[in-house]
PDB file of C-alpha atoms in Angstrom:
ATOM      1  CA  MET A  11       0.018   0.029   0.011  1.00 86.00           C
ATOM      2  CA  PHE A  12       1.332   3.559  -0.815  1.00 86.00           C
ATOM      3  CA  LEU A  13       0.226   6.904  -1.900  1.00 85.00           C
ATOM      4  CA  ASP A  14       0.319   7.925  -5.523  1.00 78.00           C
ATOM      5  CA  PRO A  15       1.714  11.229  -6.610  1.00 75.00           C
ATOM      6  CA  VAL A  16      -1.695  12.937  -6.090  1.00 75.00           C
ATOM      7  CA  GLY A  17      -2.150  11.572  -2.660  1.00 79.00           C
ATOM      8  CA  GLN A  18      -4.564   8.678  -3.500  1.00 84.00           C
ATOM      9  CA  THR A  19      -4.149   5.368  -1.468  1.00 90.00           C
ATOM     10  CA  VAL A  20      -3.102   2.511  -3.867  1.00 87.00           C
ATOM     11  CA  GLN A  21      -3.112  -1.100  -2.834  1.00 90.00           C
ATOM     12  CA  GLN A  22      -1.098  -3.437  -5.114  1.00 92.00           C
ATOM     13  CA  ARG A  23       0.664  -7.081  -5.129  1.00 93.00           C
ATOM     14  CA  TRP A  24       4.104  -6.460  -3.521  1.00 93.00           C
ATOM     15  CA  ALA A  25       5.996  -8.192  -6.366  1.00 92.00           C
ATOM     16  CA  ASP A  26       4.251  -5.683  -8.878  1.00 92.00           C
ATOM     17  CA  ALA A  27       4.765  -2.529  -6.915  1.00 93.00           C
ATOM     18  CA  ALA A  28       8.418  -3.244  -6.184  1.00 93.00           C
ATOM     19  CA  MET A  29       9.180  -3.742  -9.784  1.00 92.00           C
ATOM     20  CA  THR A  30       7.104  -0.667 -11.069  1.00 92.00           C
ATOM     21  CA  MET A  31       6.881   2.023  -8.287  1.00 93.00           C
ATOM     22  CA  PRO A  32       9.280   4.713  -7.827  1.00 94.00           C
ATOM     23  CA  PHE A  33       9.119   4.657  -4.043  1.00 94.00           C
ATOM     24  CA  GLU A  34      12.027   7.201  -3.776  1.00 96.00           C
ATOM     25  CA  GLU A  35       9.568   9.824  -5.274  1.00 94.00           C
ATOM     26  CA  LEU A  36       6.527   8.932  -3.038  1.00 93.00           C
ATOM     27  CA  PRO A  37       5.392  10.831   0.126  1.00 92.00           C
ATOM     28  CA  PRO A  38       5.050   9.036   3.505  1.00 93.00           C
ATOM     29  CA  VAL A  39       2.155   6.556   3.459  1.00 93.00           C
ATOM     30  CA  SER A  40       1.507   7.674   7.282  1.00 88.00           C
ATOM     31  CA  ALA A  41       2.810  10.421   9.386  1.00 84.00           C
ATOM     32  CA  PHE A  42       5.706   9.841  11.721  1.00 81.00           C
ATOM     33  CA  PRO A  43       4.482  10.057  15.353  1.00 76.00           C
ATOM     34  CA  VAL A  44       5.198  12.863  17.684  1.00 76.00           C
ATOM     35  CA  ILE A  45       6.145  11.305  21.120  1.00 73.00           C
ATOM     36  CA  PRO A  46       5.919  13.606  24.224  1.00 75.00           C
ATOM     37  CA  GLY A  47       9.096  13.998  26.137  1.00 72.00           C
ATOM     38  CA  ARG A  48      11.449  13.155  23.281  1.00 69.00           C
ATOM     39  CA  ARG A  49      14.163  15.696  22.574  1.00 67.00           C
ATOM     40  CA  TRP A  50      13.871  15.132  18.692  1.00 69.00           C
ATOM     41  CA  GLY A  51      10.949  14.670  16.681  1.00 73.00           C
ATOM     42  CA  PRO A  52       9.792  14.374  13.194  1.00 83.00           C
ATOM     43  CA  GLY A  53      11.533  16.540  10.586  1.00 89.00           C
ATOM     44  CA  LEU A  54      13.062  16.881   7.117  1.00 93.00           C
ATOM     45  CA  TRP A  55      16.454  15.891   5.922  1.00 95.00           C
ATOM     46  CA  TRP A  56      18.010  17.572   2.904  1.00 96.00           C
ATOM     47  CA  SER A  57      19.558  14.868   0.687  1.00 97.00           C
ATOM     48  CA  ALA A  58      22.920  15.758  -1.071  1.00 96.00           C
ATOM     49  CA  THR A  59      22.048  12.684  -3.184  1.00 96.00           C
ATOM     50  CA  THR A  60      18.851  13.903  -4.533  1.00 95.00           C
ATOM     51  CA  GLY A  61      18.673  17.672  -3.735  1.00 95.00           C
ATOM     52  CA  ARG A  62      15.178  16.970  -2.120  1.00 95.00           C
ATOM     53  CA  HIS A  63      13.930  16.547   1.470  1.00 96.00           C
ATOM     54  CA  VAL A  64      13.426  13.162   3.017  1.00 95.00           C
ATOM     55  CA  ALA A  65      10.932  12.806   5.998  1.00 92.00           C
ATOM     56  CA  ALA A  66      12.658  11.792   9.100  1.00 91.00           C
ATOM     57  CA  GLY A  67      11.036  10.509  12.392  1.00 87.00           C
ATOM     58  CA  SER A  68      13.622  10.251  14.967  1.00 88.00           C
ATOM     59  CA  ASN A  69      17.141  11.064  15.652  1.00 88.00           C
ATOM     60  CA  ALA A  70      18.199   7.416  14.996  1.00 90.00           C
ATOM     61  CA  MET A  71      16.598   7.710  11.701  1.00 92.00           C
ATOM     62  CA  ARG A  72      18.239  10.983  10.737  1.00 93.00           C
ATOM     63  CA  THR A  73      21.631   9.315  11.624  1.00 94.00           C
ATOM     64  CA  GLN A  74      20.919   6.489   9.130  1.00 96.00           C
ATOM     65  CA  LEU A  75      19.858   9.040   6.481  1.00 95.00           C
ATOM     66  CA  MET A  76      23.246  10.595   6.857  1.00 95.00           C
ATOM     67  CA  VAL A  77      25.051   7.224   6.140  1.00 96.00           C
ATOM     68  CA  LEU A  78      22.849   6.442   3.229  1.00 97.00           C
ATOM     69  CA  ASP A  79      23.199   9.836   1.779  1.00 97.00           C
ATOM     70  CA  ARG A  80      26.915   9.598   1.725  1.00 96.00           C
ATOM     71  CA  ASP A  81      26.767   6.244   0.025  1.00 96.00           C
ATOM     72  CA  PRO A  82      27.866   6.539  -3.736  1.00 95.00           C
ATOM     73  CA  ASP A  83      25.690   3.419  -4.699  1.00 97.00           C
ATOM     74  CA  VAL A  84      22.566   5.115  -3.422  1.00 97.00           C
ATOM     75  CA  ALA A  85      20.440   7.089  -5.914  1.00 97.00           C
ATOM     76  CA  GLY A  86      17.274   7.861  -4.147  1.00 97.00           C
ATOM     77  CA  LEU A  87      15.833   8.012  -0.563  1.00 97.00           C
ATOM     78  CA  ALA A  88      12.391   8.213   0.988  1.00 96.00           C
ATOM     79  CA  GLY A  89      10.754   8.051   4.378  1.00 95.00           C
ATOM     80  CA  ARG A  90       7.947   5.469   5.025  1.00 94.00           C
ATOM     81  CA  PRO A  91       6.803   5.435   1.383  1.00 95.00           C
ATOM     82  CA  VAL A  92       5.084   1.931   1.580  1.00 96.00           C
ATOM     83  CA  ARG A  93       3.090  -0.187   4.039  1.00 95.00           C
ATOM     84  CA  LEU A  94       3.417  -3.986   3.494  1.00 95.00           C
ATOM     85  CA  LEU A  95       0.385  -6.225   4.437  1.00 95.00           C
ATOM     86  CA  TRP A  96       0.373  -9.921   4.857  1.00 93.00           C
ATOM     87  CA  ARG A  97      -1.508 -12.736   6.748  1.00 89.00           C
ATOM     88  CA  ASP A  98       0.159 -14.502   9.718  1.00 85.00           C
ATOM     89  CA  GLU A  99       0.043 -18.174  10.393  1.00 85.00           C
ATOM     90  CA  ARG A 100      -3.413 -17.705  11.810  1.00 86.00           C
ATOM     91  CA  GLY A 101      -4.849 -15.826   8.926  1.00 88.00           C
ATOM     92  CA  ARG A 102      -4.764 -12.480  10.604  1.00 89.00           C
ATOM     93  CA  VAL A 103      -3.836  -9.399   8.499  1.00 92.00           C
ATOM     94  CA  ARG A 104      -0.760  -7.714   9.663  1.00 91.00           C
ATOM     95  CA  SER A 105       0.872  -4.726   8.346  1.00 93.00           C
ATOM     96  CA  TRP A 106       4.390  -2.576   8.912  1.00 94.00           C
ATOM     97  CA  VAL A 107       5.623   0.469   7.524  1.00 95.00           C
ATOM     98  CA  PRO A 108       9.411   0.431   7.211  1.00 96.00           C
ATOM     99  CA  GLN A 109      10.903   3.689   8.058  1.00 95.00           C
ATOM    100  CA  LEU A 110      13.505   4.050   5.160  1.00 96.00           C
ATOM    101  CA  PHE A 111      13.610   3.236   1.502  1.00 97.00           C
ATOM    102  CA  ALA A 112      16.768   3.647  -0.482  1.00 98.00           C
ATOM    103  CA  ARG A 113      17.084   3.082  -4.219  1.00 97.00           C
ATOM    104  CA  TYR A 114      20.439   1.708  -5.405  1.00 97.00           C
ATOM    105  CA  ARG A 115      21.894   2.753  -8.698  1.00 96.00           C
ATOM    106  CA  ASP A 116      21.494  -0.799  -9.970  1.00 96.00           C
ATOM    107  CA  GLY A 117      17.728  -0.443  -9.680  1.00 95.00           C
ATOM    108  CA  THR A 118      17.287  -2.452  -6.517  1.00 96.00           C
ATOM    109  CA  GLY A 119      15.942  -1.222  -3.168  1.00 97.00           C
ATOM    110  CA  LEU A 120      16.426  -1.308   0.457  1.00 98.00           C
ATOM    111  CA  LEU A 121      13.750  -1.175   3.213  1.00 98.00           C
ATOM    112  CA  ALA A 122      15.053  -0.333   6.529  1.00 97.00           C
ATOM    113  CA  ASP A 123      14.141   0.431  10.036  1.00 95.00           C
ATOM    114  CA  CYS A 124      16.260   2.540  12.396  1.00 93.00           C
ATOM    115  CA  PRO A 125      15.833   1.230  16.119  1.00 91.00           C
ATOM    116  CA  SER A 126      17.414   3.285  18.633  1.00 84.00           C
ATOM    117  CA  HIS A 127      18.561   0.073  20.393  1.00 84.00           C
ATOM    118  CA  PRO A 128      18.489  -3.572  19.408  1.00 78.00           C
ATOM    119  CA  ASP A 129      15.364  -4.476  21.093  1.00 80.00           C
ATOM    120  CA  ALA A 130      13.329  -1.536  20.057  1.00 79.00           C
ATOM    121  CA  GLY A 131       9.801  -2.515  18.895  1.00 79.00           C
ATOM    122  CA  GLY A 132       9.680  -5.784  20.841  1.00 86.00           C
ATOM    123  CA  GLU A 133       8.244  -9.019  19.332  1.00 87.00           C
ATOM    124  CA  ARG A 134       6.028  -7.127  16.851  1.00 89.00           C
ATOM    125  CA  ALA A 135       9.114  -5.719  15.201  1.00 89.00           C
ATOM    126  CA  VAL A 136      10.879  -8.911  15.071  1.00 90.00           C
ATOM    127  CA  LYS A 137       8.070 -10.749  13.471  1.00 91.00           C
ATOM    128  CA  ALA A 138       7.416  -7.980  11.061  1.00 92.00           C
ATOM    129  CA  ALA A 139      11.256  -7.793  10.318  1.00 93.00           C
ATOM    130  CA  GLU A 140      10.779 -11.435   9.295  1.00 94.00           C
ATOM    131  CA  ALA A 141       7.900 -10.734   6.864  1.00 94.00           C
ATOM    132  CA  VAL A 142       9.424  -7.821   5.237  1.00 95.00           C
ATOM    133  CA  ARG A 143      12.895  -9.476   4.651  1.00 96.00           C
ATOM    134  CA  ALA A 144      11.037 -12.457   2.977  1.00 95.00           C
ATOM    135  CA  ALA A 145       9.031  -9.966   0.749  1.00 95.00           C
ATOM    136  CA  CYS A 146      12.434  -8.171  -0.211  1.00 96.00           C
ATOM    137  CA  GLU A 147      14.080 -11.404  -1.030  1.00 95.00           C
ATOM    138  CA  GLU A 148      11.355 -12.362  -3.525  1.00 94.00           C
ATOM    139  CA  THR A 149      12.234  -9.065  -5.464  1.00 94.00           C
ATOM    140  CA  GLY A 150      16.124  -9.223  -5.024  1.00 95.00           C
ATOM    141  CA  TRP A 151      15.906  -6.413  -2.468  1.00 96.00           C
ATOM    142  CA  THR A 152      17.277  -6.130   1.060  1.00 97.00           C
ATOM    143  CA  TYR A 153      15.696  -5.324   4.411  1.00 97.00           C
ATOM    144  CA  ARG A 154      17.727  -4.361   7.294  1.00 96.00           C
ATOM    145  CA  ARG A 155      17.382  -3.186  11.009  1.00 95.00           C
ATOM    146  CA  LEU A 156      20.128  -0.616  10.882  1.00 95.00           C
ATOM    147  CA  ALA A 157      22.207  -0.713  14.103  1.00 92.00           C
ATOM    148  CA  PRO A 158      22.975   2.474  15.842  1.00 92.00           C
ATOM    149  CA  LEU A 159      26.502   3.967  14.998  1.00 93.00           C
ATOM    150  CA  ASP A 160      29.372   4.503  17.317  1.00 93.00           C
ATOM    151  CA  GLY A 161      28.994   8.012  18.905  1.00 93.00           C
ATOM    152  CA  VAL A 162      32.283   9.228  17.450  1.00 96.00           C
ATOM    153  CA  LEU A 163      31.354   8.058  13.957  1.00 95.00           C
ATOM    154  CA  ALA A 164      27.878   9.637  14.374  1.00 95.00           C
ATOM    155  CA  ALA A 165      29.367  12.976  15.510  1.00 96.00           C
ATOM    156  CA  ASN A 166      31.861  13.090  12.678  1.00 97.00           C
ATOM    157  CA  LEU A 167      29.216  12.474  10.189  1.00 96.00           C
ATOM    158  CA  LYS A 168      26.861  15.010  11.643  1.00 96.00           C
ATOM    159  CA  TRP A 169      29.719  17.478  11.440  1.00 97.00           C
ATOM    160  CA  LEU A 170      30.577  16.768   7.801  1.00 97.00           C
ATOM    161  CA  ALA A 171      26.683  16.722   6.900  1.00 97.00           C
ATOM    162  CA  GLY A 172      26.781  20.396   7.678  1.00 97.00           C
ATOM    163  CA  TYR A 173      28.883  20.778   4.665  1.00 97.00           C
ATOM    164  CA  ARG A 174      27.233  18.679   2.220  1.00 97.00           C
ATOM    165  CA  HIS A 175      25.481  21.357   0.286  1.00 96.00           C
ATOM    166  CA  PRO A 176      27.043  22.246  -2.967  1.00 96.00           C
ATOM    167  CA  ARG A 177      27.674  25.804  -1.948  1.00 95.00           C
ATOM    168  CA  ASN A 178      30.277  24.553   0.424  1.00 96.00           C
ATOM    169  CA  ALA A 179      32.531  23.356  -2.472  1.00 95.00           C
ATOM    170  CA  GLY A 180      33.569  27.048  -2.783  1.00 94.00           C
ATOM    171  CA  ARG A 181      34.577  28.987  -5.779  1.00 94.00           C
ATOM    172  CA  PRO A 182      35.450  27.150  -9.065  1.00 94.00           C
ATOM    173  CA  GLY A 183      38.643  25.146  -8.969  1.00 94.00           C
ATOM    174  CA  LEU A 184      38.730  25.203  -5.149  1.00 95.00           C
ATOM    175  CA  THR A 185      37.682  21.474  -4.992  1.00 95.00           C
ATOM    176  CA  HIS A 186      40.383  20.614  -7.564  1.00 96.00           C
ATOM    177  CA  ALA A 187      42.941  22.441  -5.291  1.00 96.00           C
ATOM    178  CA  VAL A 188      41.666  20.583  -2.226  1.00 97.00           C
ATOM    179  CA  VAL A 189      42.069  17.222  -3.891  1.00 97.00           C
ATOM    180  CA  GLU A 190      45.579  17.901  -4.996  1.00 97.00           C
ATOM    181  CA  ALA A 191      46.609  19.176  -1.549  1.00 97.00           C
ATOM    182  CA  PHE A 192      45.646  15.711  -0.239  1.00 97.00           C
ATOM    183  CA  ALA A 193      47.022  13.593  -3.124  1.00 96.00           C
ATOM    184  CA  ARG A 194      49.394  12.264  -0.342  1.00 95.00           C
ATOM    185  CA  PRO A 195      48.230  11.648   3.250  1.00 96.00           C
ATOM    186  CA  ARG A 196      48.867  14.735   5.494  1.00 96.00           C
ATOM    187  CA  PRO A 197      47.349  16.477   8.546  1.00 97.00           C
ATOM    188  CA  LEU A 198      44.017  18.221   7.768  1.00 97.00           C
ATOM    189  CA  ILE A 199      45.316  21.677   8.729  1.00 96.00           C
ATOM    190  CA  GLU A 200      48.575  21.181   6.757  1.00 96.00           C
ATOM    191  CA  GLY A 201      46.637  20.419   3.481  1.00 96.00           C
ATOM    192  CA  ALA A 202      44.212  23.353   4.102  1.00 96.00           C
ATOM    193  CA  GLU A 203      47.075  25.679   4.553  1.00 96.00           C
ATOM    194  CA  ALA A 204      48.777  24.343   1.328  1.00 95.00           C
ATOM    195  CA  ALA A 205      45.644  25.057  -0.726  1.00 94.00           C
ATOM    196  CA  GLY A 206      45.091  28.617   0.447  1.00 93.00           C
ATOM    197  CA  ASP A 207      43.502  30.554   3.508  1.00 95.00           C
ATOM    198  CA  PRO A 208      42.132  27.922   5.889  1.00 95.00           C
ATOM    199  CA  LEU A 209      39.115  30.084   6.552  1.00 94.00           C
ATOM    200  CA  GLU A 210      38.192  29.674   2.876  1.00 95.00           C
ATOM    201  CA  ILE A 211      39.668  26.144   2.416  1.00 96.00           C
ATOM    202  CA  LEU A 212      38.337  24.248   5.244  1.00 97.00           C
ATOM    203  CA  PRO A 213      34.581  24.204   4.284  1.00 97.00           C
ATOM    204  CA  SER A 214      35.723  22.912   0.734  1.00 97.00           C
ATOM    205  CA  VAL A 215      37.772  20.140   2.550  1.00 98.00           C
ATOM    206  CA  PHE A 216      34.662  19.071   4.833  1.00 98.00           C
ATOM    207  CA  HIS A 217      32.566  19.051   1.643  1.00 97.00           C
ATOM    208  CA  ALA A 218      35.128  16.993  -0.041  1.00 97.00           C
ATOM    209  CA  LEU A 219      35.228  14.668   2.841  1.00 97.00           C
ATOM    210  CA  TRP A 220      31.384  14.217   2.909  1.00 97.00           C
ATOM    211  CA  HIS A 221      31.303  13.261  -0.852  1.00 96.00           C
ATOM    212  CA  GLY A 222      34.404  10.985  -0.753  1.00 95.00           C
ATOM    213  CA  ARG A 223      36.714  13.089  -2.883  1.00 96.00           C
ATOM    214  CA  VAL A 224      39.264  12.960  -0.050  1.00 97.00           C
ATOM    215  CA  THR A 225      39.110  10.467   2.936  1.00 96.00           C
ATOM    216  CA  ALA A 226      39.936  10.325   6.447  1.00 95.00           C
ATOM    217  CA  ASP A 227      39.325   7.611   9.351  1.00 94.00           C
ATOM    218  CA  LEU A 228      35.976   8.801  10.669  1.00 94.00           C
ATOM    219  CA  GLU A 229      35.937   6.366  13.627  1.00 93.00           C
ATOM    220  CA  VAL A 230      38.406   8.652  15.315  1.00 93.00           C
ATOM    221  CA  ALA A 231      37.466  12.238  16.287  1.00 94.00           C
ATOM    222  CA  LEU A 232      38.143  14.844  13.605  1.00 94.00           C
ATOM    223  CA  HIS A 233      40.690  17.471  14.680  1.00 94.00           C
ATOM    224  CA  ASP A 234      43.019  19.716  12.834  1.00 94.00           C
ATOM    225  CA  ARG A 235      45.993  17.045  12.840  1.00 95.00           C
ATOM    226  CA  VAL A 236      43.644  14.232  11.636  1.00 96.00           C
ATOM    227  CA  LEU A 237      45.268  12.496   8.546  1.00 96.00           C
ATOM    228  CA  VAL A 238      43.402  13.142   5.267  1.00 97.00           C
ATOM    229  CA  GLY A 239      44.344  11.531   2.026  1.00 96.00           C
ATOM    230  CA  PRO A 240      43.025  10.379  -1.406  1.00 95.00           C
ATOM    231  CA  PRO A 241      40.100   8.149  -2.154  1.00 93.00           C
ATOM    232  CA  GLY A 242      41.107   4.516  -1.352  1.00 84.00           C
ATOM    233  CA  TRP A 243      43.966   5.595   1.043  1.00 81.00           C
ATOM    234  CA  SER A 244      44.385   3.105   3.829  1.00 66.00           C
ATOM    235  CA  GLY A 245      44.980   5.202   7.072  1.00 61.00           C
ATOM    236  CA  PRO A 246      46.075   4.278  10.384  1.00 54.00           C
ATOM    237  CA  GLY A 247      42.508   3.137  11.252  1.00 47.00           C
ATOM    238  CA  LYS A 248      40.249   1.006   9.108  1.00 42.00           C
ATOM    239  CA  ALA A 249      41.219  -0.218   5.591  1.00 36.00           C
ATOM    240  CA  GLY A 250      40.257   2.301   3.058  1.00 37.00           C
ATOM    241  CA  GLY A 251      40.859   5.214   5.399  1.00 37.00           C
ATOM    242  CA  VAL A 252      36.980   6.061   5.597  1.00 39.00           C
ATOM    243  CA  TRP A 253      34.021   4.519   7.018  1.00 36.00           C
TER     244      TRP A 253
END
């Protein structure tokens, strides 16, 4: 079940809908709930991948949107665009609305939930995950319950996300200068100074880090001496130099 582009509810066989519907372009099939007492509620995430806003219902979901928005294999994103319905072993109708949809560049899709902790949602979420995973396997898609990120990694991504917009690339030619400055691994501030005035260069460096044009180990806290290098560089942390 989903909403068509004019907001009308459509119910269709899953196999047909998965193959034909551009879920990445559809609005949420149901609103994200507002839960009193929580510090973070529903909002919109501006996607650097699509240039459009994606509905987000929680801080955990926003964090996972950051991860998917940086993934070069992702071409489209949407929040709650589809409700899946099925019958359980006793013939009762069950339903579930996955929080996230991502369209990959090869045309396949990801349905995902973003629990704030492993047991979030209880037994109902576990049973729904089994049903949604089976439906996705039928169409060559994937379903995942996305684990919360390590705090340092999440903080680094949040910082870099602040520079994801194209305006932070700076004046023409600046991105090229940044890439050249980090053609060999060197401390962040040294590369920025080599490319020009750090006040002008650093936003472009962070923009390039977000888009993977230069890389760093994001599982250690970003600071002025963190090593930054070219794409594919293996830094002192994880292989590849970037999460």
